[in-house]
PDB file of C-alpha atoms in Angstrom:
ATOM      1  CA  MET A 734    -147.785 134.853 211.631  1.00  0.00           C
ATOM      2  CA  LYS A 735    -151.299 136.641 212.130  1.00  0.00           C
ATOM      3  CA  THR A 736    -149.355 140.168 212.093  1.00  0.00           C
ATOM      4  CA  VAL A 737    -147.643 139.591 208.465  1.00  0.00           C
ATOM      5  CA  LEU A 738    -150.877 138.213 207.135  1.00  0.00           C
ATOM      6  CA  ALA A 739    -152.944 141.148 208.437  1.00  0.00           C
ATOM      7  CA  GLY A 740    -150.208 143.605 206.926  1.00  0.00           C
ATOM      8  CA  LEU A 741    -150.205 141.120 203.779  1.00  0.00           C
ATOM      9  CA  THR A 742    -154.348 141.473 203.635  1.00  0.00           C
ATOM     10  CA  ALA A 743    -154.519 145.183 204.302  1.00  0.00           C
ATOM     11  CA  CYS A 744    -151.850 146.296 201.443  1.00  0.00           C
ATOM     12  CA  VAL A 745    -153.730 143.374 199.023  1.00  0.00           C
ATOM     13  CA  LEU A 746    -157.223 146.041 200.048  1.00  0.00           C
ATOM     14  CA  VAL A 747    -155.393 149.014 199.139  1.00  0.00           C
ATOM     15  CA  VAL A 748    -154.163 147.768 195.938  1.00  0.00           C
ATOM     16  CA  VAL A 749    -157.528 146.838 194.613  1.00  0.00           C
ATOM     17  CA  GLY A 750    -159.087 149.865 195.985  1.00  0.00           C
ATOM     18  CA  ILE A 751    -156.465 151.983 194.273  1.00  0.00           C
ATOM     19  CA  ALA A 752    -157.481 149.993 190.891  1.00  0.00           C
ATOM     20  CA  PHE A 753    -160.829 150.028 191.398  1.00  0.00           C
ATOM     21  CA  ALA A 754    -160.765 153.721 192.184  1.00  0.00           C
ATOM     22  CA  GLN A 755    -158.813 154.316 188.754  1.00  0.00           C
ATOM     23  CA  ASP A 756    -161.596 152.062 186.978  1.00  0.00           C
ATOM     24  CA  ARG A 757    -164.219 153.818 187.873  1.00  0.00           C
ATOM     25  CA  ASP A 758    -163.083 157.990 186.865  1.00  0.00           C
ATOM     26  CA  PRO A 759    -166.276 159.285 185.933  1.00  0.00           C
ATOM     27  CA  PHE A 760    -164.664 160.427 182.586  1.00  0.00           C
ATOM     28  CA  ALA A 761    -163.424 157.231 181.630  1.00  0.00           C
ATOM     29  CA  GLY A 762    -164.921 155.390 178.618  1.00  0.00           C
ATOM     30  CA  THR A 763    -165.768 156.402 175.027  1.00  0.00           C
ATOM     31  CA  TRP A 764    -167.695 159.757 173.768  1.00  0.00           C
ATOM     32  CA  ARG A 765    -169.070 160.808 170.355  1.00  0.00           C
ATOM     33  CA  LEU A 766    -169.337 164.140 169.378  1.00  0.00           C
ATOM     34  CA  ASN A 767    -172.554 165.799 169.036  1.00  0.00           C
ATOM     35  CA  VAL A 768    -172.122 168.522 166.632  1.00  0.00           C
ATOM     36  CA  GLU A 769    -175.586 169.585 166.432  1.00  0.00           C
ATOM     37  CA  LYS A 770    -175.236 171.000 170.251  1.00  0.00           C
ATOM     38  CA  SER A 771    -171.687 171.880 169.934  1.00  0.00           C
ATOM     39  CA  THR A 772    -170.645 175.346 168.588  1.00  0.00           C
ATOM     40  CA  MET A 773    -167.700 175.500 165.944  1.00  0.00           C
ATOM     41  CA  ASP A 774    -167.162 177.523 163.192  1.00  0.00           C
ATOM     42  CA  MET A 775    -167.147 175.328 160.744  1.00  0.00           C
ATOM     43  CA  SER A 776    -164.927 176.828 158.462  1.00  0.00           C
ATOM     44  CA  SER A 777    -161.919 177.428 161.095  1.00  0.00           C
ATOM     45  CA  PRO A 778    -159.453 174.448 160.784  1.00  0.00           C
ATOM     46  CA  SER A 779    -160.165 172.607 163.882  1.00  0.00           C
ATOM     47  CA  ALA A 780    -163.683 172.432 163.358  1.00  0.00           C
ATOM     48  CA  SER A 781    -164.813 168.437 163.553  1.00  0.00           C
ATOM     49  CA  LYS A 782    -167.579 167.335 161.581  1.00  0.00           C
ATOM     50  CA  SER A 783    -167.185 163.940 163.724  1.00  0.00           C
ATOM     51  CA  GLU A 784    -164.964 162.706 166.401  1.00  0.00           C
ATOM     52  CA  THR A 785    -164.945 160.187 169.039  1.00  0.00           C
ATOM     53  CA  VAL A 786    -162.950 160.654 172.530  1.00  0.00           C
ATOM     54  CA  THR A 787    -161.740 157.681 174.722  1.00  0.00           C
ATOM     55  CA  TYR A 788    -160.626 157.902 178.259  1.00  0.00           C
ATOM     56  CA  ARG A 789    -158.427 155.046 180.357  1.00  0.00           C
ATOM     57  CA  TYR A 790    -157.024 155.088 183.159  1.00  0.00           C
ATOM     58  CA  GLU A 791    -153.776 152.907 184.487  1.00  0.00           C
ATOM     59  CA  LYS A 792    -151.935 153.917 187.143  1.00  0.00           C
ATOM     60  CA  GLY A 793    -152.558 157.102 187.826  1.00  0.00           C
ATOM     61  CA  GLU A 794    -152.008 158.171 184.605  1.00  0.00           C
ATOM     62  CA  GLU A 795    -154.726 159.225 182.075  1.00  0.00           C
ATOM     63  CA  ILE A 796    -154.425 157.690 178.716  1.00  0.00           C
ATOM     64  CA  TYR A 797    -156.513 159.638 175.949  1.00  0.00           C
ATOM     65  CA  SER A 798    -157.039 158.886 172.332  1.00  0.00           C
ATOM     66  CA  SER A 799    -159.115 160.800 169.785  1.00  0.00           C
ATOM     67  CA  ASP A 800    -160.270 160.270 166.408  1.00  0.00           C
ATOM     68  CA  ALA A 801    -161.971 163.201 164.529  1.00  0.00           C
ATOM     69  CA  ILE A 802    -162.766 164.123 160.613  1.00  0.00           C
ATOM     70  CA  THR A 803    -161.833 167.739 160.074  1.00  0.00           C
ATOM     71  CA  SER A 804    -163.784 170.741 158.653  1.00  0.00           C
ATOM     72  CA  LYS A 805    -161.896 170.092 155.367  1.00  0.00           C
ATOM     73  CA  GLY A 806    -162.298 166.589 155.325  1.00  0.00           C
ATOM     74  CA  GLU A 807    -158.929 165.288 157.119  1.00  0.00           C
ATOM     75  CA  LYS A 808    -158.261 162.468 159.217  1.00  0.00           C
ATOM     76  CA  GLU A 809    -156.870 163.916 162.492  1.00  0.00           C
ATOM     77  CA  HIS A 810    -155.844 161.813 165.001  1.00  0.00           C
ATOM     78  CA  THR A 811    -154.980 162.687 168.840  1.00  0.00           C
ATOM     79  CA  ASP A 812    -153.170 160.979 171.362  1.00  0.00           C
ATOM     80  CA  TYR A 813    -151.502 162.026 175.064  1.00  0.00           C
ATOM     81  CA  ARG A 814    -150.491 160.430 178.148  1.00  0.00           C
ATOM     82  CA  GLY A 815    -150.424 162.667 181.478  1.00  0.00           C
ATOM     83  CA  VAL A 816    -151.078 162.662 185.089  1.00  0.00           C
ATOM     84  CA  TYR A 817    -153.519 165.156 186.852  1.00  0.00           C
ATOM     85  CA  ASP A 818    -151.709 167.728 188.962  1.00  0.00           C
ATOM     86  CA  GLY A 819    -148.258 165.944 187.902  1.00  0.00           C
ATOM     87  CA  PRO A 820    -145.510 166.240 185.912  1.00  0.00           C
ATOM     88  CA  HIS A 821    -145.503 167.501 182.331  1.00  0.00           C
ATOM     89  CA  GLY A 822    -147.499 164.930 180.222  1.00  0.00           C
ATOM     90  CA  HIS A 823    -146.718 164.609 176.168  1.00  0.00           C
ATOM     91  CA  ILE A 824    -149.269 165.131 173.536  1.00  0.00           C
ATOM     92  CA  LYS A 825    -149.186 164.162 169.812  1.00  0.00           C
ATOM     93  CA  MET A 826    -151.227 165.231 166.825  1.00  0.00           C
ATOM     94  CA  THR A 827    -151.527 163.902 163.446  1.00  0.00           C
ATOM     95  CA  ILE A 828    -153.278 164.844 160.098  1.00  0.00           C
ATOM     96  CA  ASP A 829    -153.932 162.270 157.391  1.00  0.00           C
ATOM     97  CA  GLY A 830    -150.889 160.949 159.005  1.00  0.00           C
ATOM     98  CA  LYS A 831    -148.407 163.699 159.392  1.00  0.00           C
ATOM     99  CA  VAL A 832    -147.403 164.817 162.772  1.00  0.00           C
ATOM    100  CA  VAL A 833    -148.538 168.544 163.579  1.00  0.00           C
ATOM    101  CA  THR A 834    -148.028 168.511 166.831  1.00  0.00           C
ATOM    102  CA  ASP A 835    -145.748 167.150 169.308  1.00  0.00           C
ATOM    103  CA  ALA A 836    -145.550 168.879 172.442  1.00  0.00           C
ATOM    104  CA  ARG A 837    -145.795 168.757 176.451  1.00  0.00           C
ATOM    105  CA  LEU A 838    -149.081 169.140 177.892  1.00  0.00           C
ATOM    106  CA  GLN A 839    -150.353 169.463 181.873  1.00  0.00           C
ATOM    107  CA  LEU A 840    -153.322 168.597 183.138  1.00  0.00           C
ATOM    108  CA  ARG A 841    -155.374 169.759 186.329  1.00  0.00           C
ATOM    109  CA  LYS A 842    -158.151 168.511 187.965  1.00  0.00           C
ATOM    110  CA  LEU A 843    -160.518 171.926 189.580  1.00  0.00           C
ATOM    111  CA  ASP A 844    -162.887 169.490 190.685  1.00  0.00           C
ATOM    112  CA  PRO A 845    -164.042 165.820 190.587  1.00  0.00           C
ATOM    113  CA  ARG A 846    -166.287 166.838 187.261  1.00  0.00           C
ATOM    114  CA  THR A 847    -164.274 169.625 186.142  1.00  0.00           C
ATOM    115  CA  ARG A 848    -160.381 169.529 184.344  1.00  0.00           C
ATOM    116  CA  LEU A 849    -158.119 171.310 182.255  1.00  0.00           C
ATOM    117  CA  ARG A 850    -156.068 170.390 179.411  1.00  0.00           C
ATOM    118  CA  ILE A 851    -153.049 172.686 179.013  1.00  0.00           C
ATOM    119  CA  ALA A 852    -151.347 172.600 175.991  1.00  0.00           C
ATOM    120  CA  MET A 853    -147.600 174.053 175.264  1.00  0.00           C
ATOM    121  CA  GLN A 854    -145.643 175.330 172.533  1.00  0.00           C
ATOM    122  CA  PRO A 855    -142.446 173.476 172.234  1.00  0.00           C
ATOM    123  CA  ASP A 856    -140.542 175.905 173.904  1.00  0.00           C
ATOM    124  CA  GLY A 857    -142.705 175.673 177.088  1.00  0.00           C
ATOM    125  CA  THR A 858    -145.132 178.755 176.677  1.00  0.00           C
ATOM    126  CA  LEU A 859    -148.796 178.465 176.776  1.00  0.00           C
ATOM    127  CA  ARG A 860    -150.512 177.381 173.606  1.00  0.00           C
ATOM    128  CA  GLY A 861    -154.056 176.940 174.910  1.00  0.00           C
ATOM    129  CA  ILE A 862    -156.441 175.279 177.206  1.00  0.00           C
ATOM    130  CA  ILE A 863    -159.321 173.040 177.119  1.00  0.00           C
ATOM    131  CA  VAL A 864    -161.530 172.886 179.602  1.00  0.00           C
ATOM    132  CA  ARG A 865    -163.952 169.731 180.067  1.00  0.00           C
ATOM    133  CA  ARG A 866    -166.936 169.790 182.612  1.00  0.00           C
ATOM    134  CA  LEU A 867    -168.836 166.313 183.136  1.00  0.00           C
ATOM    135  CA  SER A 868    -172.438 166.759 183.512  1.00  0.00           C
ATOM    136  CA  GLU A 869    -174.296 165.637 186.424  1.00  0.00           C
ATOM    137  CA  ASP A 870    -175.738 162.895 185.188  1.00  0.00           C
ATOM    138  CA  GLY A 871    -172.096 161.506 184.089  1.00  0.00           C
ATOM    139  CA  GLN A 872    -173.510 161.130 180.449  1.00  0.00           C
ATOM    140  CA  THR A 873    -172.482 164.130 178.608  1.00  0.00           C
ATOM    141  CA  ILE A 874    -168.828 166.578 178.585  1.00  0.00           C
ATOM    142  CA  THR A 875    -168.605 169.803 177.404  1.00  0.00           C
ATOM    143  CA  SER A 876    -165.097 170.947 176.490  1.00  0.00           C
ATOM    144  CA  SER A 877    -164.480 174.399 176.078  1.00  0.00           C
ATOM    145  CA  ILE A 878    -161.349 175.263 173.837  1.00  0.00           C
ATOM    146  CA  LEU A 879    -160.137 178.385 175.013  1.00  0.00           C
ATOM    147  CA  GLY A 880    -157.363 180.371 172.601  1.00  0.00           C
ATOM    148  CA  PHE A 881    -155.941 184.003 172.808  1.00  0.00           C
ATOM    149  CA  ASP A 882    -156.385 186.735 170.409  1.00  0.00           C
ATOM    150  CA  ARG A 883    -153.796 189.160 169.485  1.00  0.00           C
ATOM    151  CA  THR A 884    -153.700 191.059 172.837  1.00  0.00           C
ATOM    152  CA  GLY A 885    -153.623 188.131 174.499  1.00  0.00           C
ATOM    153  CA  LYS A 886    -156.782 188.133 175.581  1.00  0.00           C
ATOM    154  CA  VAL A 887    -158.679 184.790 176.773  1.00  0.00           C
ATOM    155  CA  THR A 888    -161.276 183.295 173.734  1.00  0.00           C
ATOM    156  CA  ASN A 889    -163.606 180.820 173.830  1.00  0.00           C
ATOM    157  CA  SER A 890    -163.088 179.404 169.981  1.00  0.00           C
ATOM    158  CA  GLN A 891    -165.375 175.976 170.469  1.00  0.00           C
ATOM    159  CA  THR A 892    -167.082 174.615 172.720  1.00  0.00           C
ATOM    160  CA  ARG A 893    -167.576 170.648 172.147  1.00  0.00           C
ATOM    161  CA  VAL A 894    -170.535 168.387 173.337  1.00  0.00           C
ATOM    162  CA  PHE A 895    -169.817 164.652 173.817  1.00  0.00           C
ATOM    163  CA  GLU A 896    -171.982 162.412 174.963  1.00  0.00           C
ATOM    164  CA  LYS A 897    -170.951 158.651 176.654  1.00  0.00           C
ATOM    165  CA  VAL A 898    -171.424 156.159 174.273  1.00  0.00           C
ATOM    166  CA  LYS A 899    -173.874 152.925 175.557  1.00  0.00           C
TER     167      LYS A 899
END
């Protein structure tokens, strides 16, 4: 009986520990775009006048939601779900309620404070990469949006700075 009780206690501690660790992911929470600190070409349709991003974690999965106002004044909403270093996730983006992206993505952790979001075309080819870096104090995320020019060279089209909402 003591062995069974000890085994059950150990299992409960492991489950509680995993749940606690997921809730404590340093990216978890709500973040707001600081347009002044960001570098975006406001004539680009992908630039934002404002944006709020939320990261949640459930059962090892990142659940992302973003609401933005584009440089053209359109309402942009993005959702994705995915597991870091796991199988493909799914991303969906709408502009003014119309679906403009419905595709796969991959999430990769380079280190505890550096993460990649890799977007793919519907045929599975690479579309672009977002490199997200969390500041040491955990209050700022810098997102570099990488793309490709006509020659295939990687370009940094935007750098967005997000600050943690208190």
